[in-house]
Short mmCIF file of C-alpha atoms in Angstrom, two decimals:
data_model
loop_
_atom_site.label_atom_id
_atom_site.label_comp_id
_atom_site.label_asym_id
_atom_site.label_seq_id
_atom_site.Cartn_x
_atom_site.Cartn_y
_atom_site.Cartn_z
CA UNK A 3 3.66 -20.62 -27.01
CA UNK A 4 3.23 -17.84 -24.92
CA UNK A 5 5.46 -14.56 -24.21
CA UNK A 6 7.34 -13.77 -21.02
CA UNK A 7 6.38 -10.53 -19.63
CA UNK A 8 9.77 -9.31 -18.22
CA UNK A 9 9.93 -7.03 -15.78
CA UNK A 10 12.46 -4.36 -14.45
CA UNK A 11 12.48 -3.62 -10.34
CA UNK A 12 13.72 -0.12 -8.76
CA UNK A 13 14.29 -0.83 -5.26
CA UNK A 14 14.41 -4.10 -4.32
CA UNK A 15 14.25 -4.17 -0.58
CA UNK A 16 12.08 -6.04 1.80
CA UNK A 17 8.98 -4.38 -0.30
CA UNK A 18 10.32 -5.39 -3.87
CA UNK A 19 11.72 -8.40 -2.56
CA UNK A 20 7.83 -9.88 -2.02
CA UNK A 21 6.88 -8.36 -5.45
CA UNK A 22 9.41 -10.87 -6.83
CA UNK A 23 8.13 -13.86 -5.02
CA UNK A 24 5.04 -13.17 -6.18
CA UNK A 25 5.82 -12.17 -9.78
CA UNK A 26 7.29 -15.93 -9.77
CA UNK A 27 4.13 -16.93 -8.92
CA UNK A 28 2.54 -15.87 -12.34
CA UNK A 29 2.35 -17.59 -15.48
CA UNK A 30 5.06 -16.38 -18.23
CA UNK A 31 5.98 -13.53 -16.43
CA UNK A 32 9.82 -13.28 -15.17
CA UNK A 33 12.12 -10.38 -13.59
CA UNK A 34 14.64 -9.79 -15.76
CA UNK A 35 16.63 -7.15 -14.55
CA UNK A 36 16.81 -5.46 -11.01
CA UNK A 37 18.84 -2.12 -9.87
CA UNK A 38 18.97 -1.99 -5.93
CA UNK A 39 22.42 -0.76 -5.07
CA UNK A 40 22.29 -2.58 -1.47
CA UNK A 41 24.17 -5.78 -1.57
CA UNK A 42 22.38 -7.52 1.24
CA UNK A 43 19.31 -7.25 -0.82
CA UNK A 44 20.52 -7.97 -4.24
CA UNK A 45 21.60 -11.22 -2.71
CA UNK A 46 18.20 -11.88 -1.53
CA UNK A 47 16.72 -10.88 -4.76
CA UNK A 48 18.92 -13.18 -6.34
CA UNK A 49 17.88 -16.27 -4.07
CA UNK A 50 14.29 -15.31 -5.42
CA UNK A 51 15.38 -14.94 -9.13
CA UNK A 52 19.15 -16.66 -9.53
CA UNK A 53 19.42 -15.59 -13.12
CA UNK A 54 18.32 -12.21 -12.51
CA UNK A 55 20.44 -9.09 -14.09
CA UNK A 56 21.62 -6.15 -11.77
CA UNK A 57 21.84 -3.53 -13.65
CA UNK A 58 24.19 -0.34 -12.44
CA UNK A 59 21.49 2.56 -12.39
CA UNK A 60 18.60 3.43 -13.58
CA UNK A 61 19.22 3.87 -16.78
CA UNK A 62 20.94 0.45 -17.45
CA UNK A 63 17.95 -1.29 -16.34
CA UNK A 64 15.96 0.98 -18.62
CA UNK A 65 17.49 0.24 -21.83
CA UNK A 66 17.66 -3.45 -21.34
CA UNK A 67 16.38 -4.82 -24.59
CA UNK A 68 13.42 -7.15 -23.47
CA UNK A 69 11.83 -5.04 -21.18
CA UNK A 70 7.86 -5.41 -21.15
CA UNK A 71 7.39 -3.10 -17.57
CA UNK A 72 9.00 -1.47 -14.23
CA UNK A 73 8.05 -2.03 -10.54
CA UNK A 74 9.44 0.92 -8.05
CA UNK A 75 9.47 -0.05 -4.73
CA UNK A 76 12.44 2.20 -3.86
CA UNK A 77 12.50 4.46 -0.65
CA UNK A 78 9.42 6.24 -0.79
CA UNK A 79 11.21 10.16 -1.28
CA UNK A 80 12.64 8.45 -4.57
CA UNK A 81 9.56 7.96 -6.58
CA UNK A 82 9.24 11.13 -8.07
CA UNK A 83 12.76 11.71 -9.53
CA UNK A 84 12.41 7.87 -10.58
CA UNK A 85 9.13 8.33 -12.64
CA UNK A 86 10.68 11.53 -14.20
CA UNK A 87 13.47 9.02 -15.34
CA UNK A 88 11.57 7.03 -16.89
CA UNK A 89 9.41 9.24 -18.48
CA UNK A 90 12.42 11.28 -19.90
CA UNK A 91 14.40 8.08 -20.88
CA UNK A 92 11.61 5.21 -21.80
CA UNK A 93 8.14 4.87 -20.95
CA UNK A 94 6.91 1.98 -19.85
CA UNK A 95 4.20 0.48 -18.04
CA UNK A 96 4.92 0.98 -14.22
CA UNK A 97 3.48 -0.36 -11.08
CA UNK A 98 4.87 2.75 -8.20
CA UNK A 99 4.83 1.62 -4.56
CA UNK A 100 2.60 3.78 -2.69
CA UNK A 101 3.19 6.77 -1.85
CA UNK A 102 3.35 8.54 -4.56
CA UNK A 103 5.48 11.08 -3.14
CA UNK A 104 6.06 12.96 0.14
CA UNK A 105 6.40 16.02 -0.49
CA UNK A 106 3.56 19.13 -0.70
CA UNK A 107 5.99 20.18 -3.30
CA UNK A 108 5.95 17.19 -5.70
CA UNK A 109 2.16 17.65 -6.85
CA UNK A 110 3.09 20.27 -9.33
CA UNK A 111 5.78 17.92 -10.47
CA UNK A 112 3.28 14.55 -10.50
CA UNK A 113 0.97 16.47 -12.21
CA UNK A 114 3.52 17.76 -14.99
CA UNK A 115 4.61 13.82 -15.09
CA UNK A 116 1.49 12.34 -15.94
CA UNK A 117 0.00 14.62 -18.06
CA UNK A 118 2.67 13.75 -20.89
CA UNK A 119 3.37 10.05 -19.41
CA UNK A 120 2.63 8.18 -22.34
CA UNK A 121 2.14 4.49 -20.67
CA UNK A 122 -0.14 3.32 -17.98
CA UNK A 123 0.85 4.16 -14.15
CA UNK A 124 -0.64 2.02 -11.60
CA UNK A 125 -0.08 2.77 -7.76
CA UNK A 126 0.35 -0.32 -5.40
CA UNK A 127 -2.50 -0.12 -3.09
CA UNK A 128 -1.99 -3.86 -2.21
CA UNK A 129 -4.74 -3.68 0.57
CA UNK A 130 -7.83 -3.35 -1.83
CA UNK A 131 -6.55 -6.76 -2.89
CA UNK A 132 -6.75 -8.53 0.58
CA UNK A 133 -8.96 -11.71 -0.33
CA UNK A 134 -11.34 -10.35 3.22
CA UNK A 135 -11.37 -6.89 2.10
CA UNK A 136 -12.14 -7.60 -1.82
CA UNK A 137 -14.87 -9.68 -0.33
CA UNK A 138 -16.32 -6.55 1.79
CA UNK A 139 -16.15 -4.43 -0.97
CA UNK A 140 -18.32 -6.75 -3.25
CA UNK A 141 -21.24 -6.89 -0.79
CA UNK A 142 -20.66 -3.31 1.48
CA UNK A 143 -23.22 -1.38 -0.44
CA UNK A 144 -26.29 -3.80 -0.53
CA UNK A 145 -25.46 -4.68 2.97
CA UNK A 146 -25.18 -1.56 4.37
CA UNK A 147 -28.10 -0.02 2.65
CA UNK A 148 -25.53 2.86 1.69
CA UNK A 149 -22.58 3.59 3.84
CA UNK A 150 -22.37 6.15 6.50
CA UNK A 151 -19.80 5.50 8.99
CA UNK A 152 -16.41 3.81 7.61
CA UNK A 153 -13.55 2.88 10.55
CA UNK A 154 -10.44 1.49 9.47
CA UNK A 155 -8.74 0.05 12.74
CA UNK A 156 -5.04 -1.24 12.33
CA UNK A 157 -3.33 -2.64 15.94
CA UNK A 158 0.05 -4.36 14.15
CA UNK A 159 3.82 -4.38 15.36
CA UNK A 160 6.30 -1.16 14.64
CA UNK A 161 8.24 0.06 11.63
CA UNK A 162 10.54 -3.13 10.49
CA UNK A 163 14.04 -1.88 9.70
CA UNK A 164 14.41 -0.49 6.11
CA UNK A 165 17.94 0.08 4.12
CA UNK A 166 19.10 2.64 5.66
CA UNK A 167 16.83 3.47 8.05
CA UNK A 168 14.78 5.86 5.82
CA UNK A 169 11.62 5.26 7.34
CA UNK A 170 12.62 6.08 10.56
CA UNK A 171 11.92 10.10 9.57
CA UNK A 172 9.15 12.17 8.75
CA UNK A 173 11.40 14.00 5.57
CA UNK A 174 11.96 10.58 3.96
CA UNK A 175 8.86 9.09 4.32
CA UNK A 176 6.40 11.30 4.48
CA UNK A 177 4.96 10.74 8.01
CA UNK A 178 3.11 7.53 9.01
CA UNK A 179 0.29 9.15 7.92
CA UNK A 180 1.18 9.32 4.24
CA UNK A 181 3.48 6.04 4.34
CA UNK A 182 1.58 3.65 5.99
CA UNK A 183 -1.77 5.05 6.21
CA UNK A 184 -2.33 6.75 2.51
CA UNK A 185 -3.80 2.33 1.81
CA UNK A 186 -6.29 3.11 4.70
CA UNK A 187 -7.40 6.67 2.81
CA UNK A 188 -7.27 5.14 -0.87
CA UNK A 189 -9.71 2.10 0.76
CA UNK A 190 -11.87 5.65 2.24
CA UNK A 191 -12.05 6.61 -1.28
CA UNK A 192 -13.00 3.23 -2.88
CA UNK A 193 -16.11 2.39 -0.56
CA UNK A 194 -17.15 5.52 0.37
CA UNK A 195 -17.09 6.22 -3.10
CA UNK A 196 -16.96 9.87 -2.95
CA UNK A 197 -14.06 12.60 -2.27
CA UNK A 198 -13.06 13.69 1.22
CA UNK A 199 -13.53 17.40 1.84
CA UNK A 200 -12.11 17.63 5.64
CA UNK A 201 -9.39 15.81 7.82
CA UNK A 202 -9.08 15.99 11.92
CA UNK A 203 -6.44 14.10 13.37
CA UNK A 204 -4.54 13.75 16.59
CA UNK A 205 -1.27 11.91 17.01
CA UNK A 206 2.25 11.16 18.12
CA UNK A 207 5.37 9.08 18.82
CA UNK A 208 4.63 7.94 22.36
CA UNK A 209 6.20 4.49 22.62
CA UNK A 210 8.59 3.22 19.53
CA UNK A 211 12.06 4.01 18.37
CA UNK A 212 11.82 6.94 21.16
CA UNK A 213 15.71 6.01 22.14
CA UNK A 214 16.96 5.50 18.08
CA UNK A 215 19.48 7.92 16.55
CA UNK A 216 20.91 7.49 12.91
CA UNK A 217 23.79 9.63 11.88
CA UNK A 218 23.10 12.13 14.93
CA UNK A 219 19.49 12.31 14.12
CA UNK A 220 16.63 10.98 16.35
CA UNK A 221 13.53 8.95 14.87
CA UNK A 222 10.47 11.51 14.82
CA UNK A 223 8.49 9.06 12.97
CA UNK A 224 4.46 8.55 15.01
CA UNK A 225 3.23 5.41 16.04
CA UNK A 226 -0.07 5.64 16.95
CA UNK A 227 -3.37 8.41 16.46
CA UNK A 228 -6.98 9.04 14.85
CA UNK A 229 -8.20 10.38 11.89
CA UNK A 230 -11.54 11.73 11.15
CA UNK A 231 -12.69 12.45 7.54
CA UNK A 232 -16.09 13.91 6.20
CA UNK A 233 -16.65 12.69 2.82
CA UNK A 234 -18.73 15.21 0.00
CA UNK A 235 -21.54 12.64 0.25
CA UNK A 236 -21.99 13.51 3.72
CA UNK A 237 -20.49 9.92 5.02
CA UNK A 238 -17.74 10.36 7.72
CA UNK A 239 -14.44 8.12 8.03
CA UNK A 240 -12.70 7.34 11.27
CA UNK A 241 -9.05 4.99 10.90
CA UNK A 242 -7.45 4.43 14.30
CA UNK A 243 -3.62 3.67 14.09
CA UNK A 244 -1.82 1.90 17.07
CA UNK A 245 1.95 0.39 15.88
CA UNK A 246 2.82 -1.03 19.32
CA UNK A 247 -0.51 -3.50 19.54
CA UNK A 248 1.07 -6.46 17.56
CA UNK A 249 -0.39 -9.14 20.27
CA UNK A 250 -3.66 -8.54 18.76
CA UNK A 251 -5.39 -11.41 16.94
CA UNK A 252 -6.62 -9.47 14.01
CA UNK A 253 -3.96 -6.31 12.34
CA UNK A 254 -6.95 -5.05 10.12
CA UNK A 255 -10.52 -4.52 11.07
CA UNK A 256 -12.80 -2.42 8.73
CA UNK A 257 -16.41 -1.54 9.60
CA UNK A 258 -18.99 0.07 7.64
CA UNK A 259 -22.23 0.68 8.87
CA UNK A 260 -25.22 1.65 7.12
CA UNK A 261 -29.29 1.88 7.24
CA UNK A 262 -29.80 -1.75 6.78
CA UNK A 263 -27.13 -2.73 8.39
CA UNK A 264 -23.35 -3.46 9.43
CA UNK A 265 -20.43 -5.35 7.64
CA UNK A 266 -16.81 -5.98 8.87
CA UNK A 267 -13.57 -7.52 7.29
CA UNK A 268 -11.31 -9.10 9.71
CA UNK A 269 -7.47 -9.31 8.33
CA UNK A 270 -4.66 -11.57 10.52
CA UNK A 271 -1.21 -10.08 10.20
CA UNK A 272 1.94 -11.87 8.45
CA UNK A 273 1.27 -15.49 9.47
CA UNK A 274 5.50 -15.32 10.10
CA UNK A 275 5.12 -13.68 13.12
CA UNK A 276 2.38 -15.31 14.34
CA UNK A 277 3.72 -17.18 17.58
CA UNK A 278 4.24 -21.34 17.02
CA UNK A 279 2.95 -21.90 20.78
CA UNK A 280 -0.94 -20.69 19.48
CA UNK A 281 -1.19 -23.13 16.84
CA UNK A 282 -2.68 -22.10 13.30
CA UNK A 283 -2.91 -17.99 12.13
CA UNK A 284 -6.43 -16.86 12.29
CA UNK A 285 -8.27 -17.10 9.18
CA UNK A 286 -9.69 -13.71 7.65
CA UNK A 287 -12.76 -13.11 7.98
CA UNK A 288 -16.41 -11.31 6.89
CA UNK A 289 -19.24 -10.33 9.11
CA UNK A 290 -22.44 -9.59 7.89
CA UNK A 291 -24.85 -8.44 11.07
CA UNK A 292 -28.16 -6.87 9.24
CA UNK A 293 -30.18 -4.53 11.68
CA UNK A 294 -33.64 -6.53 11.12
CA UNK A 295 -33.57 -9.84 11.09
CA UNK A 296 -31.09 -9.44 14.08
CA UNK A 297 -28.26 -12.25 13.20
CA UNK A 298 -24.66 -11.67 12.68
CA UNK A 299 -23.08 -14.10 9.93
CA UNK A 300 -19.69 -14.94 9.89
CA UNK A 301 -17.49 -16.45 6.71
CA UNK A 302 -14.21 -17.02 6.60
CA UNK A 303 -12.06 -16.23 4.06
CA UNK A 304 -9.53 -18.58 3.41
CA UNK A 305 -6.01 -17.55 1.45
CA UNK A 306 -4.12 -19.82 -0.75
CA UNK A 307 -1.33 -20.90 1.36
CA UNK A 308 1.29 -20.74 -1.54
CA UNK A 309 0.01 -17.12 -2.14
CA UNK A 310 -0.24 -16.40 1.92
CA UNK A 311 3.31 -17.79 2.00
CA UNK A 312 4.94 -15.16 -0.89
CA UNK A 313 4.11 -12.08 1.10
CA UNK A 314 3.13 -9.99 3.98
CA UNK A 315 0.05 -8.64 3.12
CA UNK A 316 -2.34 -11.26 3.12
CA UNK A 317 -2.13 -12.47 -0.71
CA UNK A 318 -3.05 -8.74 -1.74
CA UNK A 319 0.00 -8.46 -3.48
CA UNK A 320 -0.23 -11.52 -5.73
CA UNK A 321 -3.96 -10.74 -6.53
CA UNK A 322 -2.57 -7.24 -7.58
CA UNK A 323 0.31 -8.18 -9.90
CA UNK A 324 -2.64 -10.66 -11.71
CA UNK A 325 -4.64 -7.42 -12.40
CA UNK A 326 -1.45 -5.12 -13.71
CA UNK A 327 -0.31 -7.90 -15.23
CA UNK A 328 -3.31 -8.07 -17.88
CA UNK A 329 -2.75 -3.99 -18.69
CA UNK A 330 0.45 -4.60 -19.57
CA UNK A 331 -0.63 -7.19 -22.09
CA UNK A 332 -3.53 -5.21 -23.47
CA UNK A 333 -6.16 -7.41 -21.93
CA UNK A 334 -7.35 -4.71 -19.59
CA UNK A 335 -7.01 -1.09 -20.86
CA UNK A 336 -6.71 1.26 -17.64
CA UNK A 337 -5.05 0.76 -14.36
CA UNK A 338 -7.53 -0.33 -11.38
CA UNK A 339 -5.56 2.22 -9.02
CA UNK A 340 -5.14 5.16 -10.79
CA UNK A 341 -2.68 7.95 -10.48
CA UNK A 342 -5.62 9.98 -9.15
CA UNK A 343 -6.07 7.69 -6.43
CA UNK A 344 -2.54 7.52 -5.62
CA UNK A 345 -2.51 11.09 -5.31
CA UNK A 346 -5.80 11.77 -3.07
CA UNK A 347 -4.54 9.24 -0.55
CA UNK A 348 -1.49 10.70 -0.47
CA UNK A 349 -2.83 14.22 0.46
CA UNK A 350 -5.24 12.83 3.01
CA UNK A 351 -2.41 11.73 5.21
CA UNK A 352 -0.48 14.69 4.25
CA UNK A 353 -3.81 16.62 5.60
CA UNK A 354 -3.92 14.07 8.57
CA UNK A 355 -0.32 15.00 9.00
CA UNK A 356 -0.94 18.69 9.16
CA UNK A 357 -3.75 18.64 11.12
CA UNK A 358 -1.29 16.94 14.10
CA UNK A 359 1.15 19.59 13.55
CA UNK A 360 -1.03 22.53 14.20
CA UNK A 361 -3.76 21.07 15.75
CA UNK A 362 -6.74 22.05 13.77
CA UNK A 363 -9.18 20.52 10.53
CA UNK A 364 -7.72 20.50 7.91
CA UNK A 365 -9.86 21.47 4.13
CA UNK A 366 -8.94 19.12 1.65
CA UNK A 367 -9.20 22.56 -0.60
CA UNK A 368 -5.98 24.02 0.93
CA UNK A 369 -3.76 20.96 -0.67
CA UNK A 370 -5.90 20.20 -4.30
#
């Protein structure tokens, strides 16, 4: 008979709320134990889990007994103090929400952290686990000949509310740049398969949450820019960012585009708010379009609807927890997203961030 994996949850939001759903999904593995100190969302947590534990803090759900691994999915400016817990108290296996942190300040820290962490870390990059994107990835190289222009475009709906409204502000989040865009910069990363040496970027808040004030404070959070990055290999980068375009048919589009030819990954947004009145989502989707024979070919990319169903992110996160899942049982000995690449993709769109505040490029060399 096989073991339960049991895990622990920090945060358990909208964000850690979909972890669980998807956690259920998986053979023999069960959350045990959850701190979130929000009662809205421990009740929702508990219509996911019903026999779930809360535990009072941190450091109740850390020394409960059967406890194989942690998930944080806590407000992003919490990670860092919340790893540090865990490595001072018990070290587990832990899957950290992205970012990694938000702060300039924290590398020092992160660095100190997982230099002496003695478990695996694995950041949630959920989007390298979109069925359409894991497909483009597989074929991007021989298709492409060897990549040389990567865009990321993402046209999707604003910031959702958040427990108390922490992602509303640059200080808590880290920007838009770093929280929602440090996926696009770890996917950068992944197919370009090289290290970014220079960020441009232009930005700003033009049309959401421009009338929002919490506790005397207004929203400065931006909803829409570029960002240009030249890669060491000499490949270039381009994502384009717009949060008030959700009547778009597609929320992801990545293009790569090569000497032999051009491939593209078309990803649908949360099928919950696609509108009744159109009929099905879109399906994801792959285009192949080689330069010579001229011919474009299209596959779709079906999800599993029980998988499309637990989540927001197109199955990604259910393909993920299979993956971290297996390190924490031994059958796969390193994590696929490393703490490296949590880092770098966090101080790309800290550099894309910086490059909109004082309006110049920004070397990667003035934040390593």
């Amino acid at each position: 008979m096989s073991k339960t994996t049991h895990y622990g949850i920090i945060g358990c939001g909208m964000m850690g709320n979909e972890h669980m759903r998807n956690i259920a999904l998986l053979p023999d593995a069960k959350v045990a134990v959850v701190y979130e100190p929000d009662a809205g969302m421990r009740r929702a947590a508990q219509h996911v889990e019903p026999d779930v534990a809360f535990a009072d803090s941190i450091e109740d759900l850390l020394a409960f007994k059967d406890l194989d691994c942690v998930l944080i999915a806590s407000p992003n400016f919490r990670h860092v103090e919340q790893l540090e817990l865990m490595a001072e108290k018990r070290a587990l296996p832990v899957l950290v929400e992205k970012p990694l942190f938000t702060d300039p300040a924290d590398v020092a820290r992160m660095d100190a952290f997982i230099a002496n962490y003695p478990a695996p870390v694995w950041v949630a990059m959920e989007y390298r686990y979109m069925p359409p994107i894991a497909a483009f990835l597989d074929i991007v190289d021989e298709a492409t000949g060897g990549i040389k222009m990567l865009t990321i475009r993402e046209h999707r709906f604003p910031f959702l509310p958040k427990v108390g409204n922490w992602n509303r502000f640059n200080a808590k989040s880290g920007g838009t740049f770093v929280e929602k865009c440090c996926h696009f910069f770890d996917l950068m990363r992944l197919t370009i398969g090289a290290e970014p040496v220079r960020v441009m970027a232009s930005g700003a808040q033009d049309v959401n949450h421009l009338t929002e004030t919490y506790d005397g404070a207004a929203s400065d959070i931006q909803d829409n820019g570029y960002v240009i990055v030249d890669f060491d290999n000499g490949a270039r980068a381009m994502l384009e960012l717009c949060m008030f375009a959700e009547g778009a048919e597609y929320q992801e589009e990545v293009f790569a585009v090569g000497p032999k030819g051009k491939v593209e990954a078309q990803v649908p947004g949360p099928g919950r708010f696609w509108p009744a009145h159109l009929g099905d989502a879109p399906v994801p989707k792959l285009v192949i379009s080689p330069r010579s024979p001229k011919g474009p070919e299209t596959r779709d990319i079906p999800v599993d609807p029980d998988i499309l169903e637990a989540g927001d992110h197109n199955g990604s996160t259910f393909y993920q927890h299979q993956k971290f899942l297996e390190l924490v049982r031994g059958e796969r000995m390193e994590p696929e997203v490393s703490f490296n690449d949590g880092k770098m993709a966090v101080l790309m769109g800290m550099a894309a961030q910086l490059s909109i505040a004082e309006q110049r490029v920004v070397k990667m060399s003035e934040l390593l």
